[in-house]
Coordinates of C-alpha atoms in Angstrom, one line a residue:
X1 CA 0.0 0.0 0.0
X2 CA 2.9 2.3 0.7
X3 CA 4.4 1.6 -2.7
X4 CA 1.1 2.2 -4.4
X5 CA 0.7 5.5 -2.5
X6 CA 4.1 6.7 -3.6
X7 CA 3.6 5.8 -7.2
X8 CA 0.3 7.7 -7.1
X9 CA 2.1 10.8 -5.8
X10 CA 4.7 10.5 -8.5
X11 CA 2.1 10.1 -11.2
X12 CA -0.5 12.6 -10.1
X13 CA 1.6 15.4 -8.5
X14 CA 5.4 15.2 -9.0
X15 CA 5.6 14.3 -12.7
X16 CA 3.0 17.0 -13.8
X17 CA 4.8 19.7 -11.9
X18 CA 8.5 18.7 -12.3
X19 CA 8.6 15.9 -14.9
X20 CA 10.8 18.0 -17.3
X21 CA 13.4 18.7 -14.7
X22 CA 16.6 16.5 -14.5
X23 CA 17.1 15.0 -11.1
X24 CA 20.5 16.5 -10.7
X25 CA 19.0 19.9 -11.4
X26 CA 16.4 19.7 -8.6
X27 CA 16.9 22.4 -6.0
X28 CA 15.0 24.0 -3.1
X29 CA 13.0 26.2 -5.5
X30 CA 11.5 23.1 -7.2
X31 CA 10.1 22.0 -3.9
X32 CA 8.4 25.3 -3.7
X33 CA 7.1 24.9 -7.3
X34 CA 5.6 21.5 -6.4
X35 CA 4.0 22.9 -3.2
X36 CA 2.4 25.8 -5.2
X37 CA 1.1 23.5 -7.9
X38 CA -0.5 21.2 -5.4
X39 CA -1.9 24.1 -3.3
X40 CA -3.7 25.4 -6.5
X41 CA -5.5 22.2 -7.2
X42 CA -9.3 21.8 -6.9
X43 CA -10.6 20.2 -4.8
X44 CA -8.2 21.5 -2.2
X45 CA -5.6 19.0 -1.1
X46 CA -4.8 18.6 2.6
X47 CA -1.5 19.7 4.1
X48 CA -0.7 16.1 4.9
X49 CA -1.0 15.1 1.2
X50 CA 1.2 18.0 0.1
X51 CA 3.8 17.1 2.8
X52 CA 3.7 13.5 1.6
X53 CA 4.6 14.6 -1.9
X54 CA 7.4 16.8 -0.8
X55 CA 8.8 14.0 1.3
X56 CA 8.6 11.5 -1.6
X57 CA 10.4 14.0 -3.9
X58 CA 13.1 14.5 -1.3
X59 CA 13.7 10.8 -0.9
X60 CA 13.8 10.3 -4.7
X61 CA 16.4 12.9 -5.2
X62 CA 18.6 11.8 -2.3
X63 CA 18.4 8.2 -3.4
X64 CA 19.6 9.2 -6.9
X65 CA 22.7 11.0 -5.5
X66 CA 23.4 8.0 -3.2
X67 CA 23.1 5.6 -6.1
X68 CA 25.6 7.7 -8.2
X69 CA 28.0 7.9 -5.3
X70 CA 27.6 11.7 -5.1
X71 CA 27.0 14.1 -2.3
X72 CA 23.5 15.5 -2.4
X73 CA 22.9 19.3 -2.2
X74 CA 21.2 20.6 0.9
X75 CA 17.4 21.0 0.3
X76 CA 14.7 22.8 2.2
X77 CA 11.6 20.8 1.5
X78 CA 9.4 23.5 3.1
X79 CA 7.0 21.1 4.8
X80 CA 3.7 22.6 5.9
X81 CA 3.2 22.9 9.7
X82 CA 0.2 20.8 10.7
X83 CA -1.8 20.7 13.9
X84 CA -1.4 17.4 15.6
X85 CA -4.6 15.4 15.4
X86 CA -5.4 13.2 18.4
X87 CA -6.3 9.6 17.6
X88 CA -9.9 8.7 18.2
X89 CA -10.5 5.9 20.7
X90 CA -13.3 4.3 22.7
X91 CA -13.6 5.2 26.3
X92 CA -13.2 2.1 28.6
X93 CA -16.9 1.7 29.3
X94 CA -17.8 2.3 25.7
X95 CA -15.3 -0.3 24.6
X96 CA -16.7 -2.9 26.9
X97 CA -20.1 -2.1 25.6
X98 CA -18.9 -2.6 22.1
X99 CA -17.3 -6.0 23.0
X100 CA -20.5 -7.2 24.5
X101 CA -22.6 -6.0 21.5
X102 CA -20.2 -7.7 19.1
X103 CA -20.7 -11.0 21.0
X104 CA -24.5 -10.6 20.4
X105 CA -23.9 -10.0 16.7
X106 CA -21.9 -13.2 16.2
X107 CA -18.7 -15.0 17.2
X108 CA -16.8 -13.8 14.2
X109 CA -17.6 -10.1 15.0
X110 CA -16.7 -10.7 18.7
X111 CA -13.3 -12.1 17.7
X112 CA -12.7 -9.3 15.2
X113 CA -13.3 -6.6 17.9
X114 CA -11.1 -8.3 20.4
X115 CA -8.2 -8.9 17.9
X116 CA -8.0 -5.2 17.3
X117 CA -9.1 -3.9 20.8
X118 CA -7.3 -6.5 23.0
X119 CA -4.3 -7.2 20.7
X120 CA -3.9 -4.1 18.5
X121 CA -4.0 -5.8 15.1
X122 CA -4.3 -3.7 12.0
X123 CA -7.2 -4.4 9.6
X124 CA -4.9 -6.1 7.0
X125 CA -3.4 -8.3 9.7
X126 CA -6.8 -9.5 10.8
X127 CA -7.8 -10.3 7.2
X128 CA -4.5 -12.2 6.6
X129 CA -4.6 -14.1 10.0
X130 CA -4.1 -17.9 9.5
X131 CA -5.0 -20.5 12.0
X132 CA -1.4 -21.6 12.3
X133 CA -0.6 -18.0 13.4
X134 CA -2.4 -18.7 16.7
X135 CA -0.1 -20.4 19.2
X136 CA -1.2 -21.8 22.6
X137 CA 2.1 -23.2 23.9
X138 CA 4.1 -22.2 25.9
X139 CA 1.6 -19.3 26.2
X140 CA -1.3 -18.1 24.1
X141 CA 0.1 -15.6 21.5
X142 CA -0.5 -14.4 18.0
X143 CA 2.5 -14.6 15.6
X144 CA 1.9 -11.9 13.0
X145 CA 3.9 -12.2 9.8
X146 CA 1.7 -11.1 6.9
X147 CA -1.0 -8.5 5.9
X148 CA -3.7 -8.6 3.3
X149 CA -3.9 -5.9 0.6
X150 CA -5.9 -5.9 -2.6
X151 CA -7.3 -9.4 -1.9
X152 CA -3.8 -10.9 -1.6
X153 CA -1.8 -11.9 1.4
X154 CA 1.5 -10.0 1.5
X155 CA 4.5 -11.2 3.3
X156 CA 5.5 -9.1 6.3
X157 CA 3.5 -6.5 8.2
X158 CA 3.5 -2.7 7.8
X159 CA 6.5 -2.5 10.2
X160 CA 8.3 -5.0 7.9
X161 CA 9.0 -7.5 10.6
X162 CA 7.0 -10.3 12.3
X163 CA 5.8 -9.6 15.8
X164 CA 4.4 -11.6 18.6
X165 CA 1.4 -10.4 20.7
X166 CA 0.2 -12.2 23.8
X167 CA -3.6 -12.9 23.9
X168 CA -6.0 -12.0 26.7
X169 CA -8.1 -14.9 28.1
X170 CA -11.3 -13.6 26.5
X171 CA -9.6 -13.3 23.1
X172 CA -8.4 -16.9 23.4
X173 CA -12.0 -18.0 24.2
X174 CA -13.4 -15.9 21.3
X175 CA -11.0 -17.5 18.8
X176 CA -11.7 -21.0 20.1
X177 CA -15.5 -20.4 19.7
X178 CA -15.1 -19.7 15.9
X179 CA -16.2 -22.4 13.5
X180 CA -13.4 -24.1 11.5
X181 CA -13.0 -26.8 9.0
X182 CA -9.8 -28.8 8.4
X183 CA -9.0 -27.2 5.0
X184 CA -9.6 -23.6 6.2
X185 CA -6.4 -21.6 6.1
X186 CA -7.7 -18.1 7.1
X187 CA -9.4 -17.5 10.4
X188 CA -12.1 -15.2 8.9
X189 CA -14.0 -16.0 5.8
X190 CA -16.8 -14.2 4.0
X191 CA -19.4 -15.4 1.5
X192 CA -17.9 -17.9 -0.9
X193 CA -15.3 -19.0 1.6
X194 CA -13.0 -16.1 0.7
X195 CA -10.9 -14.1 3.1
X196 CA -12.3 -10.9 4.5
X197 CA -11.9 -7.6 2.7
X198 CA -11.5 -4.2 4.3
X199 CA -15.1 -3.4 3.4
X200 CA -16.3 -6.7 5.0
X201 CA -14.4 -5.8 8.3
X202 CA -15.9 -2.3 8.3
X203 CA -19.4 -3.7 7.8
X204 CA -19.1 -6.1 10.7
X205 CA -17.7 -3.5 13.0
X206 CA -20.4 -1.0 12.1
X207 CA -23.0 -3.6 13.0
X208 CA -21.4 -4.0 16.4
X209 CA -21.4 -0.2 16.9
X210 CA -25.1 0.0 16.0
X211 CA -25.9 -2.8 18.3
X212 CA -24.0 -1.1 21.1
X213 CA -25.7 2.2 20.5
X214 CA -22.4 3.8 19.5
X215 CA -22.3 6.5 16.8
X216 CA -19.6 5.2 14.5
X217 CA -18.7 4.1 11.0
X218 CA -16.9 0.8 11.7
X219 CA -13.4 2.2 11.4
X220 CA -11.0 -0.5 12.6
X221 CA -8.1 1.9 13.5
X222 CA -10.2 3.3 16.3
X223 CA -10.0 -0.1 18.0
X224 CA -6.2 -0.2 17.5
X225 CA -6.0 3.3 19.0
X226 CA -8.1 2.0 21.9
X227 CA -5.7 -0.8 22.5
X228 CA -2.8 1.6 22.6
X229 CA -4.4 4.1 24.9
X230 CA -5.5 1.4 27.4
X231 CA -1.9 0.3 27.7
X232 CA -0.7 3.9 28.1
X233 CA -3.3 4.5 30.8
X234 CA -1.9 1.4 32.7
X235 CA 1.6 2.8 32.7
X236 CA 3.0 0.2 30.3
X237 CA 6.4 1.4 29.0
X238 CA 6.3 3.1 25.6
X239 CA 8.9 0.7 24.1
X240 CA 6.8 -2.3 25.0
X241 CA 3.7 -0.6 23.4
X242 CA 5.8 0.1 20.3
X243 CA 6.7 -3.5 19.9
X244 CA 3.1 -4.7 20.5
X245 CA 1.8 -2.2 17.8
X246 CA 4.6 -3.0 15.4
X247 CA 5.7 0.6 15.1
X248 CA 9.1 1.2 13.4
X249 CA 9.7 4.4 15.3
X250 CA 9.1 5.3 18.9
X251 CA 7.9 8.8 17.9
X252 CA 4.8 7.2 16.3
X253 CA 4.0 5.6 19.7
X254 CA 4.5 8.8 21.6
X255 CA 1.3 10.3 20.2
X256 CA -0.6 8.2 22.8
X257 CA 1.1 10.0 25.7
X258 CA -1.8 12.3 26.1
X259 CA -3.5 9.4 27.8
X260 CA -1.5 9.9 31.0
X261 CA -4.6 11.4 32.5
X262 CA -4.5 13.5 35.6
X263 CA -0.8 14.2 35.7
X264 CA -1.2 18.0 35.1
X265 CA -4.1 18.3 37.6
X266 CA -2.1 16.4 40.3
X267 CA 0.9 18.7 39.7
X268 CA -1.2 21.8 40.3
X269 CA -3.0 20.3 43.2
X270 CA 0.4 19.7 44.9
X271 CA 0.7 23.5 45.2
X272 CA -2.3 23.7 47.5
X273 CA -1.9 24.0 51.3
X274 CA -1.6 20.7 53.0
X275 CA -0.6 19.0 49.7
X276 CA 2.7 17.7 51.1
X277 CA 0.9 14.8 52.8
X278 CA -0.7 13.9 49.5
X279 CA 2.5 14.1 47.5
X280 CA 3.7 10.7 48.6
X281 CA 0.5 8.9 47.6
X282 CA 0.6 10.7 44.2
X283 CA 4.2 9.7 43.7
X284 CA 3.4 6.0 44.4
X285 CA 0.1 6.0 42.4
X286 CA 1.1 8.0 39.4
X287 CA 4.7 9.1 39.4
X288 CA 6.1 5.6 39.3
X289 CA 3.9 4.7 36.4
X290 CA 5.1 7.8 34.5
X291 CA 8.7 7.0 35.2
X292 CA 8.2 3.4 34.0
X293 CA 6.4 4.7 30.9
X294 CA 9.5 6.6 29.8
X295 CA 12.0 4.0 30.9
X296 CA 14.2 2.6 28.1
X297 CA 14.2 -1.2 27.4
X298 CA 16.7 -3.3 29.2
X299 CA 20.3 -2.7 28.0
X300 CA 19.4 0.8 26.5
X301 CA 20.1 3.0 29.5

């Protein structure tokens, strides 16, 4: 999907604006030309789309110089400053309501919700999940090593490396409750005994949301965000959450830090008269979790 996206950017934006310019002639002014050309398009393109195109152009040019064994000039891509958008997630009570509603809809929907909300799987990873990816010994885990895109299983996940995710007891039970025949390779099938598509997943999740009385559109990433924010709220170290989510970079995981709820309020409350007696309890109940959250993995002090 990343490759397709970059090819689309080259075809639709970079080539029309700069297709006649030699790679070794690209300079900072050409990034400005690309940005102006994209900003003038109708309908209006988002800042994120424009930044993606600028980044692709920068990577293309730098790669050419590296391939030729030359030192690349210094470029200023001029990325647009964007407001950070907080990830949507279900509140704890709302999530449990969704889990219960999914069980009422059907065992497959129940397992889908738990795979993304209790294990943090991406939509493509759910669609590509095989029965032999589910391990029960020495402990119940999911071994994720493929993703499904355009109705085909692709080797590797978005992070480009396999990852292992332990399962909660209720996820184990939900998977064991699914029907299965001996020749079935994929865990989830749609009509015609074909693996699920992105649209099929969205349809099932939307049914669960409707059953739960939740206003939603069945977007699977909201469940993955819920998984991450639940871990952050419990004080799980960021590097552990990074590995469970399959992020390549810790900065991607850090967007969930806003879920350390109450830290600012507790800090201000500590300034109140008589707060010193409460400080020790705050340190033990919250401060330790915050310190653990930011702690590096073993051997990386």
